[in-house]
């Protein structure tokens, strides 16, 4: 195994950014789950709120994408 | 990977700023072309097609509604015609019945009058026969009375005998 | 390092911008793979929206009804989010939607180049939306557009803090708007590439990564459509803020 300490640190950092994706997963799950429970309580109101569902998912997911971006930057650009 | 010799291609191609002008140039062209295609040709066309379709659907629905009312009207007219025909038929039947009754009445009346006439005639003849029989009886009685009187030796004139016989006969009639 | 393990995964190689007709230098006018796939995107849009609707049939063919569904979908979205007065901007938003949709979908063709995976492209789109919408807000409402950041429903003491937060979130919009799309596309394609690299290295056992690849591919199809939808609906939301800044 070649490489140096800096490279090791880089890979560790990249691995740590994966936690950010976990956060995004929790966020998306919360949004979708709450939408579903609301939709089951009041199915007639559900179709009108699908747009809000997707917007919420997009916002939650964007933060996960940021962590992915950090990972990519660490991996390939630093 | 950063150990590769060509520095530009090692990292993220997304961060290779040298390619940005190229990408942006072609992107702007693509977007402008798409915008022109959509706004000049596609969207107005699709919009008119959709509007036409909804117009046609509305018209068709209206036409269907109209046809429905027409059908209802036709049915009503049919019912009306049927009822009229039925009433007409009843009227005809009634009239025919009345005519037949009238004819029958006339015929019955005629027959009755004929019967009455015949009866009258018969009665007349019977009366005649009876009268003639009475006359005959009176003549016989007169003759018999005259014969009986002559045989008993008494004489009576024919007028007295006549009166006596007539009185008896009328009494007998009355009895 | 990668060679030692026995297989080479170059997940970022697919995003490289290379000249179409040989040569090394990428000048601003050079026809590159970007040009090719943008041209294909334009072509697909023209095929769907123009050629398919050429018949103007009252009872649409399949392709025509696809075009009509796309039209109705975006039209409905704008009307739902921004209200009736947003419909004026329908062609612009439709342009954004069909461009992103087809760029995403064409990018999923094997060996294709995904134009929307490049931050340059998405940042341009997001900045264009951001600048247009901001300018529109000022043109329509003048300086009272700034009241959007001054939330009158909040207590007076909180308003400056809220204004700063609102302002920051307003300026972060184009960042998240662009990175969301580029990041999603990049991540999906990189993951597909990694799975494909596993499949090349594992021999018989590669059925597992190939199965994963199929599942990922289906998921990426979904993501391609959803990201186009999300980009468009966020554009509509920003447009609504410009049209009706007072909540």
Short mmCIF file of C-alpha atoms in Angstrom, two decimals:
data_model
loop_
_atom_site.label_atom_id
_atom_site.label_comp_id
_atom_site.label_asym_id
_atom_site.label_seq_id
_atom_site.Cartn_x
_atom_site.Cartn_y
_atom_site.Cartn_z
CA UNK A 1 0.00 0.00 0.00
CA UNK A 2 1.54 3.22 -1.12
CA UNK A 3 0.44 6.74 -0.41
CA UNK A 4 0.99 9.24 2.30
CA UNK A 5 -0.73 10.57 5.35
CA UNK A 6 -2.38 13.36 3.39
CA UNK A 7 -4.04 10.91 1.07
CA UNK A 8 -5.22 8.83 4.00
CA UNK A 9 -6.72 11.90 5.60
CA UNK A 10 -8.43 12.72 2.35
CA UNK A 11 -10.08 9.33 2.13
CA UNK A 12 -11.12 9.46 5.76
CA UNK A 13 -12.64 12.87 5.11
CA UNK A 14 -14.48 11.56 2.07
CA UNK A 15 -15.82 8.71 4.12
CA UNK A 16 -16.99 11.08 6.83
CA UNK A 17 -19.00 13.10 4.31
CA UNK A 18 -21.14 10.04 3.83
CA UNK A 19 -22.75 10.91 7.18
CA UNK A 20 -24.17 13.97 5.47
CA UNK A 21 -26.05 11.75 3.11
CA UNK A 22 -27.51 9.97 6.11
CA UNK A 23 -28.82 13.31 7.30
CA UNK A 24 -30.38 13.96 3.93
CA UNK A 25 -31.91 10.51 4.06
CA UNK A 26 -33.50 11.30 7.43
CA UNK A 27 -34.77 14.59 6.06
CA UNK A 28 -36.28 13.06 2.94
CA UNK A 29 -37.79 10.28 5.01
CA UNK A 30 -39.37 12.79 7.39
CA UNK A 31 -40.85 14.79 4.55
CA UNK A 32 -42.20 11.77 2.69
CA UNK A 33 -43.43 10.04 5.85
CA UNK A 34 -45.26 13.10 7.09
CA UNK A 35 -46.76 13.62 3.68
CA UNK A 36 -47.96 10.03 3.64
CA UNK A 37 -49.45 10.16 7.13
CA UNK A 38 -51.17 13.41 6.25
CA UNK A 39 -52.37 11.97 2.96
CA UNK A 40 -53.82 8.94 4.73
CA UNK A 41 -55.68 11.13 7.17
CA UNK A 42 -57.08 13.36 4.46
CA UNK A 43 -56.68 11.66 1.09
CA UNK A 44 -58.74 14.27 -0.72
CA UNK A 45 -56.22 17.00 0.11
CA UNK A 46 -53.21 14.90 -0.89
CA UNK A 47 -53.03 15.54 -4.66
CA UNK A 48 -52.89 19.30 -4.14
CA UNK A 49 -49.84 18.94 -1.93
CA UNK A 50 -47.67 16.73 -4.14
CA UNK A 51 -45.86 19.81 -5.39
CA UNK A 52 -45.07 20.76 -1.81
CA UNK A 53 -43.88 17.21 -1.21
CA UNK A 54 -41.41 17.42 -4.05
CA UNK A 55 -40.22 20.86 -3.05
CA UNK A 56 -39.64 19.63 0.49
CA UNK A 57 -37.83 16.55 -0.72
CA UNK A 58 -35.72 18.70 -3.02
CA UNK A 59 -34.70 21.02 -0.19
CA UNK A 60 -33.86 18.15 2.13
CA UNK A 61 -32.01 16.32 -0.59
CA UNK A 62 -30.00 19.33 -1.69
CA UNK A 63 -28.11 19.24 1.62
CA UNK A 64 -27.20 15.62 1.05
CA UNK A 65 -26.02 16.57 -2.41
CA UNK A 66 -23.85 19.25 -0.81
CA UNK A 67 -22.13 16.63 1.31
CA UNK A 68 -21.69 14.51 -1.78
CA UNK A 69 -20.19 17.52 -3.48
CA UNK A 70 -17.78 17.98 -0.60
CA UNK A 71 -16.81 14.34 -0.99
CA UNK A 72 -16.18 14.79 -4.69
CA UNK A 73 -14.18 17.93 -4.13
CA UNK A 74 -12.05 16.19 -1.51
CA UNK A 75 -11.61 13.18 -3.71
CA UNK A 76 -10.81 14.82 -7.02
CA UNK A 77 -10.13 18.49 -6.60
CA UNK A 78 -8.10 18.86 -3.42
CA UNK B 1 -5.38 9.99 -9.34
CA UNK B 2 -3.85 13.38 -9.16
CA UNK B 3 -0.61 11.65 -10.05
CA UNK B 4 -1.65 11.49 -13.70
CA UNK B 5 0.39 13.73 -15.93
CA UNK B 6 -2.37 15.69 -17.62
CA UNK B 7 -3.43 18.02 -14.85
CA UNK B 8 -6.66 19.24 -16.43
CA UNK B 9 -8.23 15.82 -16.64
CA UNK B 10 -7.40 14.41 -13.26
CA UNK B 11 -9.84 16.25 -11.04
CA UNK B 12 -13.47 16.93 -11.56
CA UNK B 13 -14.17 17.86 -15.17
CA UNK B 14 -16.95 20.02 -13.76
CA UNK B 15 -14.36 22.29 -12.18
CA UNK B 16 -12.23 22.60 -15.29
CA UNK B 17 -12.96 26.24 -15.92
CA UNK B 18 -11.24 26.13 -19.29
CA UNK B 19 -14.26 24.34 -20.73
CA UNK B 20 -16.81 26.78 -19.30
CA UNK B 21 -16.90 29.25 -22.19
CA UNK B 22 -17.42 26.40 -24.61
CA UNK B 23 -20.26 24.89 -22.58
CA UNK B 24 -21.94 28.21 -21.97
CA UNK B 25 -21.68 29.21 -25.61
CA UNK B 26 -23.37 26.06 -26.85
CA UNK B 27 -25.85 26.06 -23.97
CA UNK B 28 -27.02 29.56 -24.82
CA UNK B 29 -27.46 28.56 -28.44
CA UNK B 30 -29.39 25.44 -27.44
CA UNK B 31 -31.64 27.33 -25.04
CA UNK B 32 -32.37 30.06 -27.55
CA UNK B 33 -33.20 27.49 -30.22
CA UNK B 34 -35.46 25.57 -27.87
CA UNK B 35 -37.13 28.79 -26.76
CA UNK B 36 -37.73 29.83 -30.37
CA UNK B 37 -39.04 26.40 -31.32
CA UNK B 38 -41.40 26.36 -28.37
CA UNK B 39 -42.65 29.92 -28.41
CA UNK B 40 -42.93 30.28 -32.19
CA UNK B 41 -44.17 26.87 -33.27
CA UNK B 42 -44.88 24.24 -30.68
CA UNK B 43 -46.70 25.98 -27.86
CA UNK B 44 -49.15 28.02 -29.96
CA UNK B 45 -49.91 24.94 -32.01
CA UNK B 46 -50.49 22.68 -29.06
CA UNK B 47 -52.43 25.43 -27.35
CA UNK B 48 -54.79 25.81 -30.30
CA UNK B 49 -55.18 22.05 -30.60
CA UNK B 50 -56.09 21.80 -26.92
CA UNK B 51 -58.46 24.74 -27.15
CA UNK B 52 -60.05 23.31 -30.26
CA UNK B 53 -60.46 19.97 -28.58
CA UNK B 54 -62.09 21.38 -25.50
CA UNK B 55 -64.30 23.51 -27.74
CA UNK B 56 -65.29 20.48 -29.76
CA UNK B 57 -66.00 18.50 -26.63
CA UNK B 58 -68.17 21.29 -25.26
CA UNK B 59 -69.99 21.59 -28.56
CA UNK B 60 -70.50 17.86 -28.80
CA UNK B 61 -71.85 17.77 -25.28
CA UNK B 62 -74.22 20.61 -26.09
CA UNK B 63 -75.29 18.84 -29.29
CA UNK B 64 -75.83 15.64 -27.36
CA UNK B 65 -77.92 17.52 -24.83
CA UNK B 66 -79.95 19.05 -27.64
CA UNK B 67 -80.45 15.69 -29.29
CA UNK B 68 -81.53 14.29 -25.97
CA UNK B 69 -84.19 16.98 -25.52
CA UNK B 70 -85.24 16.40 -29.11
CA UNK B 71 -85.58 12.71 -28.46
CA UNK B 72 -87.64 13.45 -25.37
CA UNK B 73 -89.82 15.77 -27.43
CA UNK B 74 -90.24 13.14 -30.12
CA UNK B 75 -91.20 10.61 -27.53
CA UNK B 76 -93.72 13.02 -26.10
CA UNK B 77 -95.12 13.67 -29.57
CA UNK B 78 -95.32 9.97 -30.17
CA UNK B 79 -97.15 9.45 -26.91
CA UNK B 80 -99.47 12.29 -27.83
CA UNK B 81 -100.14 10.80 -31.25
CA UNK B 82 -100.79 7.44 -29.69
CA UNK B 83 -103.23 8.93 -27.21
CA UNK B 84 -104.94 10.88 -30.01
CA UNK B 85 -105.24 7.80 -32.14
CA UNK B 86 -106.64 5.89 -29.25
CA UNK B 87 -109.18 8.62 -28.52
CA UNK B 88 -110.08 8.77 -32.22
CA UNK B 89 -110.55 5.04 -32.33
CA UNK B 90 -112.76 5.18 -29.26
CA UNK B 91 -114.78 7.94 -30.87
CA UNK B 92 -115.18 5.93 -34.05
CA UNK B 93 -116.21 2.90 -32.10
CA UNK B 94 -118.70 4.97 -30.15
CA UNK B 95 -120.08 6.49 -33.30
CA UNK B 96 -120.39 3.13 -34.97
CA UNK B 97 -122.09 1.79 -31.92
CA UNK B 98 -124.47 4.72 -31.86
CA UNK B 99 -125.22 4.35 -35.54
CA UNK B 100 -125.86 0.70 -35.20
CA UNK B 101 -128.05 1.32 -32.19
CA UNK B 102 -129.98 3.95 -34.10
CA UNK B 103 -130.45 1.63 -37.06
CA UNK B 104 -131.46 -1.10 -34.72
CA UNK B 105 -133.91 1.19 -33.00
CA UNK B 106 -135.38 2.20 -36.32
CA UNK B 107 -135.66 -1.40 -37.36
CA UNK B 108 -137.19 -2.35 -34.03
CA UNK B 109 -139.60 0.55 -34.24
CA UNK B 110 -140.54 -0.43 -37.76
CA UNK B 111 -141.03 -4.00 -36.75
CA UNK B 112 -143.04 -2.87 -33.76
CA UNK B 113 -145.24 -0.67 -35.90
CA UNK B 114 -145.66 -3.44 -38.43
CA UNK B 115 -146.53 -5.80 -35.69
CA UNK B 116 -148.93 -3.25 -34.26
CA UNK B 117 -150.51 -2.71 -37.68
CA UNK B 118 -150.88 -6.42 -38.20
CA UNK B 119 -152.34 -6.79 -34.76
CA UNK B 120 -154.79 -3.99 -35.42
CA UNK B 121 -155.79 -5.56 -38.68
CA UNK B 122 -156.19 -8.89 -37.04
CA UNK B 123 -158.24 -7.36 -34.29
CA UNK B 124 -160.33 -5.58 -36.86
CA UNK B 125 -160.90 -8.76 -38.72
CA UNK B 126 -161.64 -10.59 -35.53
CA UNK B 127 -164.12 -7.84 -34.66
CA UNK B 128 -165.59 -8.07 -38.12
CA UNK B 129 -165.81 -11.81 -37.81
CA UNK B 130 -167.35 -11.40 -34.41
CA UNK B 131 -169.78 -8.81 -35.68
CA UNK B 132 -170.72 -10.91 -38.61
CA UNK B 133 -171.04 -13.88 -36.30
CA UNK B 134 -173.30 -11.81 -34.02
CA UNK B 135 -175.37 -10.72 -36.95
CA UNK B 136 -175.65 -14.30 -38.03
CA UNK B 137 -176.51 -15.34 -34.50
CA UNK B 138 -179.18 -12.59 -34.32
CA UNK B 139 -180.61 -13.64 -37.66
CA UNK B 140 -180.70 -17.24 -36.55
CA UNK B 141 -182.19 -16.19 -33.25
CA UNK B 142 -184.75 -14.04 -35.02
CA UNK B 143 -185.62 -16.81 -37.40
CA UNK B 144 -185.73 -19.34 -34.56
CA UNK B 145 -187.85 -17.00 -32.44
CA UNK B 146 -190.26 -16.42 -35.32
CA UNK B 147 -190.40 -20.14 -35.94
CA UNK B 148 -190.89 -20.90 -32.25
CA UNK B 149 -193.60 -18.26 -31.97
CA UNK B 150 -195.41 -19.49 -35.02
CA UNK B 151 -195.15 -22.94 -33.74
CA UNK B 152 -196.64 -21.92 -30.40
CA UNK B 153 -199.34 -20.21 -32.23
CA UNK B 154 -198.70 -16.72 -31.39
CA UNK B 155 -198.00 -14.16 -33.83
CA UNK B 156 -195.48 -11.39 -33.47
CA UNK B 157 -194.30 -8.89 -35.92
CA UNK B 158 -190.77 -8.94 -37.03
CA UNK B 159 -189.96 -5.57 -35.35
CA UNK B 160 -190.76 -6.85 -31.88
CA UNK B 161 -188.73 -9.97 -32.41
CA UNK B 162 -185.86 -7.87 -33.66
CA UNK B 163 -185.93 -5.69 -30.60
CA UNK B 164 -186.18 -8.63 -28.24
CA UNK B 165 -183.34 -10.48 -29.93
CA UNK B 166 -181.17 -7.36 -29.96
CA UNK B 167 -181.85 -6.76 -26.30
CA UNK B 168 -180.93 -10.29 -25.40
CA UNK B 169 -177.91 -10.33 -27.62
CA UNK B 170 -176.57 -7.12 -26.17
CA UNK B 171 -177.22 -8.43 -22.70
CA UNK B 172 -175.44 -11.59 -23.65
CA UNK B 173 -172.57 -9.54 -24.97
CA UNK B 174 -172.41 -7.65 -21.84
CA UNK B 175 -172.38 -10.83 -19.85
CA UNK C 1 -3.42 2.36 -6.63
CA UNK C 2 -6.55 1.27 -8.44
CA UNK C 3 -4.55 -1.06 -10.65
CA UNK C 4 -3.37 -3.02 -7.64
CA UNK C 5 -6.89 -4.07 -6.72
CA UNK C 6 -7.40 -5.33 -10.23
CA UNK C 7 -10.01 -3.04 -11.72
CA UNK C 8 -10.11 0.53 -12.82
CA UNK C 9 -12.98 2.79 -11.88
CA UNK C 10 -12.88 6.18 -13.48
CA UNK C 11 -16.25 7.57 -12.40
CA UNK C 12 -15.44 11.11 -13.47
CA UNK C 13 -14.10 10.30 -16.88
CA UNK C 14 -17.59 10.40 -18.41
CA UNK C 15 -17.94 14.06 -17.56
CA UNK C 16 -14.93 15.19 -19.54
CA UNK C 17 -15.48 17.78 -22.21
CA UNK C 18 -13.63 16.69 -25.35
CA UNK C 19 -13.55 18.14 -28.83
CA UNK C 20 -15.63 16.20 -31.30
CA UNK C 21 -13.23 16.31 -34.22
CA UNK C 22 -9.89 15.59 -32.62
CA UNK C 23 -7.49 18.12 -31.25
CA UNK C 24 -6.84 19.04 -27.68
CA UNK C 25 -7.79 22.63 -27.13
CA UNK C 26 -11.33 23.47 -26.12
CA UNK C 27 -12.01 26.98 -27.32
CA UNK C 28 -15.35 28.61 -26.74
CA UNK C 29 -16.40 27.84 -30.32
CA UNK C 30 -15.02 24.30 -30.54
CA UNK C 31 -17.70 21.72 -31.32
CA UNK C 32 -17.38 19.33 -28.40
CA UNK C 33 -19.40 16.45 -26.99
CA UNK C 34 -21.31 19.19 -25.16
CA UNK C 35 -22.33 20.54 -28.54
CA UNK C 36 -23.37 17.11 -29.75
CA UNK C 37 -25.57 16.31 -26.79
CA UNK C 38 -27.06 19.77 -26.60
CA UNK C 39 -27.90 19.44 -30.28
CA UNK C 40 -29.50 16.07 -29.61
CA UNK C 41 -31.47 17.64 -26.79
CA UNK C 42 -32.73 20.35 -29.11
CA UNK C 43 -33.55 17.73 -31.70
CA UNK C 44 -35.53 15.64 -29.22
CA UNK C 45 -37.45 18.68 -28.06
CA UNK C 46 -38.23 19.55 -31.67
CA UNK C 47 -39.29 15.97 -32.37
CA UNK C 48 -41.60 15.79 -29.40
CA UNK C 49 -43.06 19.26 -29.42
CA UNK C 50 -43.13 20.11 -33.12
CA UNK C 51 -43.06 17.00 -35.25
CA UNK C 52 -45.43 15.13 -32.97
CA UNK C 53 -47.98 17.91 -32.98
CA UNK C 54 -47.78 18.43 -36.73
CA UNK C 55 -50.98 16.45 -37.28
CA UNK C 56 -52.97 18.84 -35.06
CA UNK C 57 -55.27 15.88 -34.70
CA UNK C 58 -58.43 16.29 -32.70
CA UNK C 59 -57.94 12.76 -31.46
CA UNK C 60 -54.20 12.78 -30.77
CA UNK C 61 -51.70 10.11 -31.70
CA UNK C 62 -49.54 8.71 -28.91
CA UNK C 63 -46.64 11.08 -29.45
CA UNK C 64 -48.95 14.03 -29.85
CA UNK C 65 -50.67 13.24 -26.59
CA UNK C 66 -47.25 13.02 -24.93
CA UNK C 67 -46.50 16.52 -26.17
CA UNK C 68 -49.91 17.66 -24.97
CA UNK C 69 -49.39 16.02 -21.59
CA UNK C 70 -46.06 17.81 -21.17
CA UNK C 71 -47.71 21.08 -22.16
CA UNK C 72 -50.61 20.56 -19.80
CA UNK C 73 -48.34 19.42 -16.98
CA UNK C 74 -46.13 22.50 -17.06
CA UNK C 75 -49.07 24.82 -17.68
CA UNK C 76 -50.91 23.38 -14.70
CA UNK C 77 -47.78 23.64 -12.55
CA UNK C 78 -47.31 27.31 -13.33
CA UNK C 79 -50.97 28.07 -12.74
CA UNK C 80 -51.02 26.18 -9.45
CA UNK C 81 -47.85 27.73 -8.06
CA UNK C 82 -47.81 31.28 -9.38
CA UNK C 83 -51.46 31.88 -10.17
CA UNK C 84 -52.99 33.15 -13.38
CA UNK C 85 -50.51 35.98 -13.94
CA UNK C 86 -47.58 33.59 -14.07
CA UNK C 87 -48.90 32.00 -17.24
CA UNK C 88 -47.31 34.85 -19.22
CA UNK C 89 -43.92 33.27 -18.52
CA UNK C 90 -45.04 29.84 -19.68
CA UNK C 91 -42.69 29.62 -22.72
CA UNK C 92 -39.62 30.38 -20.59
CA UNK C 93 -40.47 27.83 -17.95
CA UNK C 94 -41.44 25.30 -20.58
CA UNK C 95 -38.05 25.85 -22.20
CA UNK C 96 -36.28 25.16 -18.92
CA UNK C 97 -38.38 22.09 -18.23
CA UNK C 98 -38.05 20.37 -21.58
CA UNK C 99 -34.37 21.24 -21.82
CA UNK C 100 -33.53 19.73 -18.44
CA UNK C 101 -35.84 16.77 -18.95
CA UNK C 102 -34.33 15.79 -22.26
CA UNK C 103 -30.76 16.56 -21.23
CA UNK C 104 -31.23 14.32 -18.17
CA UNK C 105 -32.88 11.53 -20.11
CA UNK C 106 -30.43 11.61 -23.01
CA UNK C 107 -27.60 11.54 -20.50
CA UNK C 108 -28.82 8.16 -19.33
CA UNK C 109 -28.06 6.57 -22.69
CA UNK C 110 -24.89 4.52 -22.27
CA UNK C 111 -21.74 6.40 -23.36
CA UNK C 112 -23.78 9.57 -23.47
CA UNK C 113 -22.54 12.86 -22.12
CA UNK C 114 -24.83 14.43 -19.53
CA UNK C 115 -24.85 18.15 -20.13
CA UNK C 116 -26.84 18.83 -16.96
CA UNK C 117 -24.20 17.13 -14.81
CA UNK C 118 -21.97 20.13 -15.39
CA UNK C 119 -22.09 22.88 -12.87
CA UNK C 120 -21.48 25.39 -15.64
CA UNK C 121 -24.75 24.48 -17.33
CA UNK C 122 -26.89 24.28 -14.22
CA UNK C 123 -25.31 27.38 -12.71
CA UNK C 124 -26.10 29.26 -15.87
CA UNK C 125 -29.70 28.10 -15.74
CA UNK C 126 -30.04 28.85 -12.04
CA UNK C 127 -28.38 32.24 -12.33
CA UNK C 128 -30.52 33.13 -15.30
CA UNK C 129 -33.61 32.25 -13.28
CA UNK C 130 -32.31 34.09 -10.23
CA UNK C 131 -31.38 37.27 -12.08
CA UNK C 132 -34.55 37.30 -14.20
CA UNK C 133 -36.77 36.74 -11.21
CA UNK C 134 -35.03 39.37 -9.11
CA UNK C 135 -35.15 41.89 -11.93
CA UNK C 136 -38.79 41.04 -12.49
CA UNK C 137 -39.52 41.61 -8.81
CA UNK C 138 -37.97 45.06 -8.91
CA UNK C 139 -39.62 45.96 -12.20
CA UNK C 140 -43.08 44.88 -11.05
CA UNK C 141 -42.95 46.15 -7.47
CA UNK C 142 -40.13 48.67 -7.35
CA UNK C 143 -38.40 48.97 -4.03
CA UNK C 144 -41.34 47.46 -2.21
CA UNK C 145 -40.04 44.15 -3.51
CA UNK C 146 -37.52 44.41 -0.68
CA UNK C 147 -40.39 44.11 1.80
CA UNK C 148 -40.24 40.42 1.02
CA UNK C 149 -37.31 40.28 3.43
CA UNK C 150 -38.99 42.40 6.08
CA UNK C 151 -41.49 40.02 7.58
CA UNK C 152 -44.24 42.08 9.13
CA UNK C 153 -45.88 39.13 10.78
CA UNK C 154 -42.88 38.69 13.06
CA UNK C 155 -42.21 40.72 16.22
CA UNK C 156 -40.29 43.92 15.51
CA UNK C 157 -37.25 42.84 17.48
CA UNK C 158 -36.88 39.70 15.43
CA UNK C 159 -37.32 41.33 12.06
CA UNK C 160 -33.71 42.42 11.41
CA UNK C 161 -32.45 38.95 12.23
CA UNK C 162 -35.12 37.41 10.07
CA UNK C 163 -34.30 39.84 7.30
CA UNK C 164 -30.68 38.72 7.34
CA UNK C 165 -31.70 35.08 7.30
CA UNK C 166 -34.17 35.69 4.47
CA UNK C 167 -31.57 37.61 2.53
CA UNK C 168 -29.01 34.85 2.90
CA UNK C 169 -31.50 32.19 1.95
CA UNK C 170 -32.47 34.29 -1.04
CA UNK C 171 -28.92 34.45 -2.27
CA UNK C 172 -28.30 30.79 -1.55
CA UNK C 173 -31.18 29.94 -3.87
CA UNK C 174 -29.18 29.86 -7.12
CA UNK C 175 -26.45 27.86 -5.41
CA UNK C 176 -28.73 25.12 -4.16
CA UNK C 177 -30.83 25.38 -7.29
CA UNK C 178 -27.88 24.61 -9.55
CA UNK C 179 -25.95 22.22 -7.35
CA UNK C 180 -29.02 20.12 -6.69
CA UNK C 181 -29.43 19.33 -10.36
CA UNK C 182 -25.76 18.94 -11.23
CA UNK C 183 -25.08 16.98 -8.06
CA UNK C 184 -27.95 14.60 -8.61
CA UNK C 185 -26.91 13.91 -12.17
CA UNK C 186 -23.24 13.61 -11.30
CA UNK C 187 -23.89 11.36 -8.31
CA UNK C 188 -26.19 9.08 -10.23
CA UNK C 189 -23.87 8.67 -13.16
CA UNK C 190 -20.83 8.22 -10.95
CA UNK C 191 -22.62 5.51 -8.98
CA UNK C 192 -23.65 3.77 -12.21
CA UNK C 193 -20.05 3.91 -13.34
CA UNK C 194 -18.79 2.48 -10.06
CA UNK C 195 -21.28 -0.39 -10.26
CA UNK C 196 -20.25 -1.01 -13.85
CA UNK C 197 -16.60 -1.07 -12.73
CA UNK C 198 -17.44 -3.72 -10.12
CA UNK C 199 -19.23 -5.74 -12.76
CA UNK C 200 -16.12 -5.70 -14.91
CA UNK C 201 -13.93 -7.02 -12.13
CA UNK C 202 -15.98 -9.69 -10.38
CA UNK C 203 -16.29 -12.35 -13.09
CA UNK C 204 -19.27 -14.64 -12.50
CA UNK C 205 -20.28 -12.80 -9.35
CA UNK C 206 -20.82 -9.69 -11.44
CA UNK C 207 -24.51 -10.54 -11.72
CA UNK C 208 -24.87 -8.86 -8.36
CA UNK C 209 -23.52 -5.46 -9.43
CA UNK C 210 -25.33 -5.81 -12.75
CA UNK C 211 -28.60 -6.32 -10.91
CA UNK C 212 -27.70 -3.33 -8.80
CA UNK C 213 -26.92 -1.44 -11.97
CA UNK C 214 -30.35 -2.20 -13.41
CA UNK C 215 -32.04 -1.05 -10.24
CA UNK C 216 -29.90 2.07 -10.10
CA UNK C 217 -30.64 2.78 -13.72
CA UNK C 218 -34.37 2.65 -13.10
CA UNK C 219 -33.89 4.90 -10.10
CA UNK C 220 -31.83 7.30 -12.18
CA UNK C 221 -34.63 7.48 -14.76
CA UNK C 222 -36.94 8.51 -11.95
CA UNK C 223 -34.39 11.00 -10.65
CA UNK C 224 -33.91 12.47 -14.12
CA UNK C 225 -37.61 13.25 -14.40
CA UNK C 226 -38.00 14.35 -10.79
CA UNK C 227 -35.02 16.69 -10.97
CA UNK C 228 -36.40 18.33 -14.08
CA UNK C 229 -39.71 18.70 -12.25
CA UNK C 230 -38.06 20.02 -9.11
CA UNK C 231 -35.93 22.54 -10.99
CA UNK C 232 -39.01 23.76 -12.81
CA UNK C 233 -41.26 23.95 -9.79
CA UNK C 234 -38.60 25.80 -7.82
CA UNK C 235 -38.36 28.22 -10.72
CA UNK C 236 -42.11 28.66 -10.42
CA UNK C 237 -41.83 29.22 -6.68
CA UNK C 238 -39.16 31.88 -7.17
CA UNK C 239 -41.28 33.43 -9.89
CA UNK C 240 -44.22 33.51 -7.50
CA UNK C 241 -42.07 35.38 -4.98
CA UNK C 242 -41.30 37.96 -7.63
CA UNK C 243 -44.94 38.28 -8.69
CA UNK C 244 -46.43 38.29 -5.20
CA UNK C 245 -43.61 39.24 -2.80
CA UNK C 246 -45.90 40.01 0.12
CA UNK C 247 -46.67 36.67 1.67
#
